[in-house]
Amino acid sequence: MHQLILLRHAKAAPQAEGQSDHDRALTETGREAARRVGAAMRRAGLAPEVVLVSTATRTQQTLEGLEDATVWDEWPNIDQLPQLYMATPPQILNTLRDLPETVRSAIVIGHNPGLHELALSLAGESRADATLARIDAGYPTASLSEFLVTSSWRQLGPGTSSLKRFLLAKDLA
């Protein structure tokens, strides 16, 4: 069994004139939200071995917020992947399917709409309760979903995992 965590980047500043979307930085509110999510991960014992993170500034800074909250007792393997920038669910799945089976736990730090759509797809019919309804309603910045994956990484897809938790940074104040 594997653990998969999907984390949308924290709140970023609007795109400034002449600035690329890729280079948008977190706001101070976003930085604080990333630290709160990191602290919640720490309390819940969520310490993935592998971090797959988009190369966008806002995702890199979200990872820094997690690091500020000292989520990891042992430093994880961090892969900064350009293909995760604005990735679709199939692109994210393809990246995850390449993980070695020895990896027990991984986190993807990325963007919407890809993460939201992937979370809905993976949750599928596994939960017909308020948690799934909250994901269905949206996947705001600094949202985290945790899945228990019952298949190999290579077979990851709908019906191969169950939703364990969904956290919103605004609920962690």
PDB file of C-alpha atoms in Angstrom:
ATOM      1  CA  MET A   1       0.000   0.000   0.000  1.00  0.00           C
ATOM      2  CA  HIS A   2       1.151   3.525  -0.821  1.00  0.00           C
ATOM      3  CA  GLN A   3       0.250   6.981   0.401  1.00  0.00           C
ATOM      4  CA  LEU A   4      -0.367   9.833  -2.042  1.00  0.00           C
ATOM      5  CA  ILE A   5      -0.760  13.448  -1.005  1.00  0.00           C
ATOM      6  CA  LEU A   6      -1.931  16.136  -3.417  1.00  0.00           C
ATOM      7  CA  LEU A   7      -1.235  19.725  -2.349  1.00  0.00           C
ATOM      8  CA  ARG A   8      -2.237  22.781  -4.321  1.00  0.00           C
ATOM      9  CA  HIS A   9       0.169  25.697  -3.969  1.00  0.00           C
ATOM     10  CA  ALA A  10      -0.730  28.398  -1.449  1.00  0.00           C
ATOM     11  CA  LYS A  11      -2.160  31.820  -2.338  1.00  0.00           C
ATOM     12  CA  ALA A  12      -0.092  33.654  -4.946  1.00  0.00           C
ATOM     13  CA  ALA A  13       0.006  37.307  -5.880  1.00  0.00           C
ATOM     14  CA  PRO A  14      -1.768  38.379  -9.064  1.00  0.00           C
ATOM     15  CA  GLN A  15       0.343  38.335 -12.176  1.00  0.00           C
ATOM     16  CA  ALA A  16       2.142  41.669 -12.552  1.00  0.00           C
ATOM     17  CA  GLU A  17       2.414  43.324 -15.926  1.00  0.00           C
ATOM     18  CA  GLY A  18       5.273  41.789 -17.851  1.00  0.00           C
ATOM     19  CA  GLN A  19       5.600  38.903 -15.388  1.00  0.00           C
ATOM     20  CA  SER A  20       5.063  35.310 -16.440  1.00  0.00           C
ATOM     21  CA  ASP A  21       2.470  33.259 -14.598  1.00  0.00           C
ATOM     22  CA  HIS A  22       5.242  30.777 -13.805  1.00  0.00           C
ATOM     23  CA  ASP A  23       7.054  33.450 -11.753  1.00  0.00           C
ATOM     24  CA  ARG A  24       4.164  34.500  -9.508  1.00  0.00           C
ATOM     25  CA  ALA A  25       5.209  34.447  -5.844  1.00  0.00           C
ATOM     26  CA  LEU A  26       3.198  33.648  -2.743  1.00  0.00           C
ATOM     27  CA  THR A  27       1.550  36.432  -0.804  1.00  0.00           C
ATOM     28  CA  GLU A  28       2.301  36.707   2.905  1.00  0.00           C
ATOM     29  CA  THR A  29      -1.083  35.069   3.486  1.00  0.00           C
ATOM     30  CA  GLY A  30       0.030  32.230   1.209  1.00  0.00           C
ATOM     31  CA  ARG A  31       3.320  31.816   3.048  1.00  0.00           C
ATOM     32  CA  GLU A  32       1.466  31.563   6.354  1.00  0.00           C
ATOM     33  CA  ALA A  33      -1.023  29.069   4.882  1.00  0.00           C
ATOM     34  CA  ALA A  34       1.856  26.879   3.664  1.00  0.00           C
ATOM     35  CA  ARG A  35       3.346  26.883   7.172  1.00  0.00           C
ATOM     36  CA  ARG A  36      -0.068  25.975   8.684  1.00  0.00           C
ATOM     37  CA  VAL A  37      -0.458  23.087   6.241  1.00  0.00           C
ATOM     38  CA  GLY A  38       3.064  21.957   7.083  1.00  0.00           C
ATOM     39  CA  ALA A  39       2.268  22.044  10.795  1.00  0.00           C
ATOM     40  CA  ALA A  40      -0.935  20.063  10.186  1.00  0.00           C
ATOM     41  CA  MET A  41       1.037  17.511   8.170  1.00  0.00           C
ATOM     42  CA  ARG A  42       3.497  17.213  11.040  1.00  0.00           C
ATOM     43  CA  ARG A  43       0.706  16.662  13.590  1.00  0.00           C
ATOM     44  CA  ALA A  44      -0.906  14.032  11.329  1.00  0.00           C
ATOM     45  CA  GLY A  45       2.396  12.221  10.754  1.00  0.00           C
ATOM     46  CA  LEU A  46       2.397  12.967   7.018  1.00  0.00           C
ATOM     47  CA  ALA A  47       6.051  12.928   5.978  1.00  0.00           C
ATOM     48  CA  PRO A  48       6.319  11.751   2.363  1.00  0.00           C
ATOM     49  CA  GLU A  49       9.553  10.211   1.158  1.00  0.00           C
ATOM     50  CA  VAL A  50       9.292  11.802  -2.281  1.00  0.00           C
ATOM     51  CA  VAL A  51       8.250  15.342  -3.189  1.00  0.00           C
ATOM     52  CA  LEU A  52       7.225  15.982  -6.788  1.00  0.00           C
ATOM     53  CA  VAL A  53       6.945  19.734  -7.202  1.00  0.00           C
ATOM     54  CA  SER A  54       6.240  22.023 -10.129  1.00  0.00           C
ATOM     55  CA  THR A  55       9.014  24.442 -11.028  1.00  0.00           C
ATOM     56  CA  ALA A  56       6.689  27.455 -10.638  1.00  0.00           C
ATOM     57  CA  THR A  57       7.770  29.966  -8.003  1.00  0.00           C
ATOM     58  CA  ARG A  58       4.542  29.594  -6.020  1.00  0.00           C
ATOM     59  CA  THR A  59       4.902  25.811  -5.703  1.00  0.00           C
ATOM     60  CA  GLN A  60       8.564  26.106  -4.723  1.00  0.00           C
ATOM     61  CA  GLN A  61       7.632  28.642  -2.042  1.00  0.00           C
ATOM     62  CA  THR A  62       4.823  26.378  -0.816  1.00  0.00           C
ATOM     63  CA  LEU A  63       7.414  23.637  -0.361  1.00  0.00           C
ATOM     64  CA  GLU A  64       9.571  26.118   1.584  1.00  0.00           C
ATOM     65  CA  GLY A  65       6.595  26.732   3.887  1.00  0.00           C
ATOM     66  CA  LEU A  66       6.318  23.014   4.565  1.00  0.00           C
ATOM     67  CA  GLU A  67      10.032  22.917   5.278  1.00  0.00           C
ATOM     68  CA  ASP A  68       9.645  25.871   7.685  1.00  0.00           C
ATOM     69  CA  ALA A  69       7.161  23.733   9.626  1.00  0.00           C
ATOM     70  CA  THR A  70       9.776  20.942   9.766  1.00  0.00           C
ATOM     71  CA  VAL A  71       7.479  18.307   8.292  1.00  0.00           C
ATOM     72  CA  TRP A  72      10.313  15.867   7.718  1.00  0.00           C
ATOM     73  CA  ASP A  73      12.485  14.126  10.289  1.00  0.00           C
ATOM     74  CA  GLU A  74      14.461  12.701   7.372  1.00  0.00           C
ATOM     75  CA  TRP A  75      14.898  14.844   4.295  1.00  0.00           C
ATOM     76  CA  PRO A  76      12.828  13.553   1.356  1.00  0.00           C
ATOM     77  CA  ASN A  77      13.878  13.158  -2.234  1.00  0.00           C
ATOM     78  CA  ILE A  78      12.708  16.379  -3.944  1.00  0.00           C
ATOM     79  CA  ASP A  79      12.145  16.344  -7.698  1.00  0.00           C
ATOM     80  CA  GLN A  80      11.431  19.712  -9.314  1.00  0.00           C
ATOM     81  CA  LEU A  81       9.531  18.797 -12.459  1.00  0.00           C
ATOM     82  CA  PRO A  82       8.696  21.288 -15.226  1.00  0.00           C
ATOM     83  CA  GLN A  83       5.994  18.926 -16.531  1.00  0.00           C
ATOM     84  CA  LEU A  84       3.959  19.488 -13.346  1.00  0.00           C
ATOM     85  CA  TYR A  85       3.440  23.170 -14.175  1.00  0.00           C
ATOM     86  CA  MET A  86      -0.283  23.374 -15.027  1.00  0.00           C
ATOM     87  CA  ALA A  87      -0.331  19.595 -15.614  1.00  0.00           C
ATOM     88  CA  THR A  88      -3.493  17.732 -16.505  1.00  0.00           C
ATOM     89  CA  PRO A  89      -4.616  14.707 -14.457  1.00  0.00           C
ATOM     90  CA  PRO A  90      -3.190  12.254 -17.049  1.00  0.00           C
ATOM     91  CA  GLN A  91       0.162  14.073 -16.970  1.00  0.00           C
ATOM     92  CA  ILE A  92       0.262  13.923 -13.160  1.00  0.00           C
ATOM     93  CA  LEU A  93      -0.720  10.243 -13.208  1.00  0.00           C
ATOM     94  CA  ASN A  94       2.028   9.450 -15.723  1.00  0.00           C
ATOM     95  CA  THR A  95       4.574  11.093 -13.433  1.00  0.00           C
ATOM     96  CA  LEU A  96       3.301   9.132 -10.429  1.00  0.00           C
ATOM     97  CA  ARG A  97       3.215   5.870 -12.374  1.00  0.00           C
ATOM     98  CA  ASP A  98       6.965   6.181 -12.898  1.00  0.00           C
ATOM     99  CA  LEU A  99       7.674   6.065  -9.159  1.00  0.00           C
ATOM    100  CA  PRO A 100       9.559   2.980  -7.959  1.00  0.00           C
ATOM    101  CA  GLU A 101       7.475   0.553  -5.940  1.00  0.00           C
ATOM    102  CA  THR A 102       9.897   1.041  -3.041  1.00  0.00           C
ATOM    103  CA  VAL A 103       8.464   4.558  -2.556  1.00  0.00           C
ATOM    104  CA  ARG A 104       5.822   4.232   0.131  1.00  0.00           C
ATOM    105  CA  SER A 105       4.683   7.860   0.250  1.00  0.00           C
ATOM    106  CA  ALA A 106       4.724  10.747  -2.226  1.00  0.00           C
ATOM    107  CA  ILE A 107       3.401  14.283  -2.384  1.00  0.00           C
ATOM    108  CA  VAL A 108       2.641  16.288  -5.520  1.00  0.00           C
ATOM    109  CA  ILE A 109       2.730  20.060  -5.093  1.00  0.00           C
ATOM    110  CA  GLY A 110       1.070  21.567  -8.126  1.00  0.00           C
ATOM    111  CA  HIS A 111      -1.761  23.534  -9.648  1.00  0.00           C
ATOM    112  CA  ASN A 112      -5.433  23.580 -10.462  1.00  0.00           C
ATOM    113  CA  PRO A 113      -7.388  22.511 -12.349  1.00  0.00           C
ATOM    114  CA  GLY A 114      -5.225  19.371 -12.675  1.00  0.00           C
ATOM    115  CA  LEU A 115      -4.965  18.565  -8.964  1.00  0.00           C
ATOM    116  CA  HIS A 116      -8.667  19.150  -8.325  1.00  0.00           C
ATOM    117  CA  GLU A 117      -9.684  16.930 -11.233  1.00  0.00           C
ATOM    118  CA  LEU A 118      -7.206  14.228 -10.205  1.00  0.00           C
ATOM    119  CA  ALA A 119      -8.446  14.269  -6.594  1.00  0.00           C
ATOM    120  CA  LEU A 120     -12.041  13.874  -7.788  1.00  0.00           C
ATOM    121  CA  SER A 121     -11.046  11.057 -10.115  1.00  0.00           C
ATOM    122  CA  LEU A 122      -9.083   9.173  -7.468  1.00  0.00           C
ATOM    123  CA  ALA A 123     -11.752   9.660  -4.789  1.00  0.00           C
ATOM    124  CA  GLY A 124     -14.449   8.472  -7.190  1.00  0.00           C
ATOM    125  CA  GLU A 125     -17.022   6.433  -5.377  1.00  0.00           C
ATOM    126  CA  SER A 126     -14.706   5.683  -2.467  1.00  0.00           C
ATOM    127  CA  ARG A 127     -16.431   8.228  -0.229  1.00  0.00           C
ATOM    128  CA  ALA A 128     -20.005   9.392  -0.521  1.00  0.00           C
ATOM    129  CA  ASP A 129     -19.842  11.766   2.393  1.00  0.00           C
ATOM    130  CA  ALA A 130     -19.145  15.359   3.347  1.00  0.00           C
ATOM    131  CA  THR A 131     -15.403  15.021   2.649  1.00  0.00           C
ATOM    132  CA  LEU A 132     -15.970  14.137  -0.999  1.00  0.00           C
ATOM    133  CA  ALA A 133     -18.617  16.854  -1.257  1.00  0.00           C
ATOM    134  CA  ARG A 134     -16.033  19.386   0.000  1.00  0.00           C
ATOM    135  CA  ILE A 135     -13.570  18.348  -2.709  1.00  0.00           C
ATOM    136  CA  ASP A 136     -16.328  18.447  -5.303  1.00  0.00           C
ATOM    137  CA  ALA A 137     -17.113  22.032  -4.224  1.00  0.00           C
ATOM    138  CA  GLY A 138     -13.566  23.157  -4.999  1.00  0.00           C
ATOM    139  CA  TYR A 139      -9.872  22.771  -4.356  1.00  0.00           C
ATOM    140  CA  PRO A 140      -8.738  26.196  -3.124  1.00  0.00           C
ATOM    141  CA  THR A 141      -5.141  27.232  -2.630  1.00  0.00           C
ATOM    142  CA  ALA A 142      -3.260  25.271   0.039  1.00  0.00           C
ATOM    143  CA  SER A 143      -5.756  22.374  -0.120  1.00  0.00           C
ATOM    144  CA  LEU A 144      -4.379  18.952   0.733  1.00  0.00           C
ATOM    145  CA  SER A 145      -5.888  15.563   0.015  1.00  0.00           C
ATOM    146  CA  GLU A 146      -4.458  12.268   1.212  1.00  0.00           C
ATOM    147  CA  PHE A 147      -5.137   8.946  -0.508  1.00  0.00           C
ATOM    148  CA  LEU A 148      -4.296   5.375   0.408  1.00  0.00           C
ATOM    149  CA  VAL A 149      -3.292   3.656  -2.821  1.00  0.00           C
ATOM    150  CA  THR A 150      -4.045  -0.052  -2.930  1.00  0.00           C
ATOM    151  CA  SER A 151      -2.456  -0.692  -6.324  1.00  0.00           C
ATOM    152  CA  SER A 152       1.081  -0.398  -7.589  1.00  0.00           C
ATOM    153  CA  TRP A 153       2.149   3.087  -8.660  1.00  0.00           C
ATOM    154  CA  ARG A 154       2.119   1.872 -12.264  1.00  0.00           C
ATOM    155  CA  GLN A 155      -1.590   0.976 -11.976  1.00  0.00           C
ATOM    156  CA  LEU A 156      -2.650   4.169 -10.173  1.00  0.00           C
ATOM    157  CA  GLY A 157      -5.979   5.484 -11.409  1.00  0.00           C
ATOM    158  CA  PRO A 158      -9.669   5.681 -10.570  1.00  0.00           C
ATOM    159  CA  GLY A 159     -10.727   2.874  -8.257  1.00  0.00           C
ATOM    160  CA  THR A 160      -7.206   2.150  -6.998  1.00  0.00           C
ATOM    161  CA  SER A 161      -7.188   4.421  -3.961  1.00  0.00           C
ATOM    162  CA  SER A 162      -9.353   5.702  -1.166  1.00  0.00           C
ATOM    163  CA  LEU A 163      -9.607   9.221   0.150  1.00  0.00           C
ATOM    164  CA  LYS A 164      -8.386   9.436   3.726  1.00  0.00           C
ATOM    165  CA  ARG A 165      -8.484  13.181   4.429  1.00  0.00           C
ATOM    166  CA  PHE A 166      -9.022  16.587   2.875  1.00  0.00           C
ATOM    167  CA  LEU A 167      -7.621  19.678   4.571  1.00  0.00           C
ATOM    168  CA  LEU A 168      -8.145  23.338   3.789  1.00  0.00           C
ATOM    169  CA  ALA A 169      -5.624  25.868   5.073  1.00  0.00           C
ATOM    170  CA  LYS A 170      -8.456  28.175   6.157  1.00  0.00           C
ATOM    171  CA  ASP A 171      -9.643  25.454   8.564  1.00  0.00           C
ATOM    172  CA  LEU A 172      -6.214  25.236  10.203  1.00  0.00           C
ATOM    173  CA  ALA A 173      -6.040  28.734  11.717  1.00  0.00           C
TER     174      ALA A 173
END
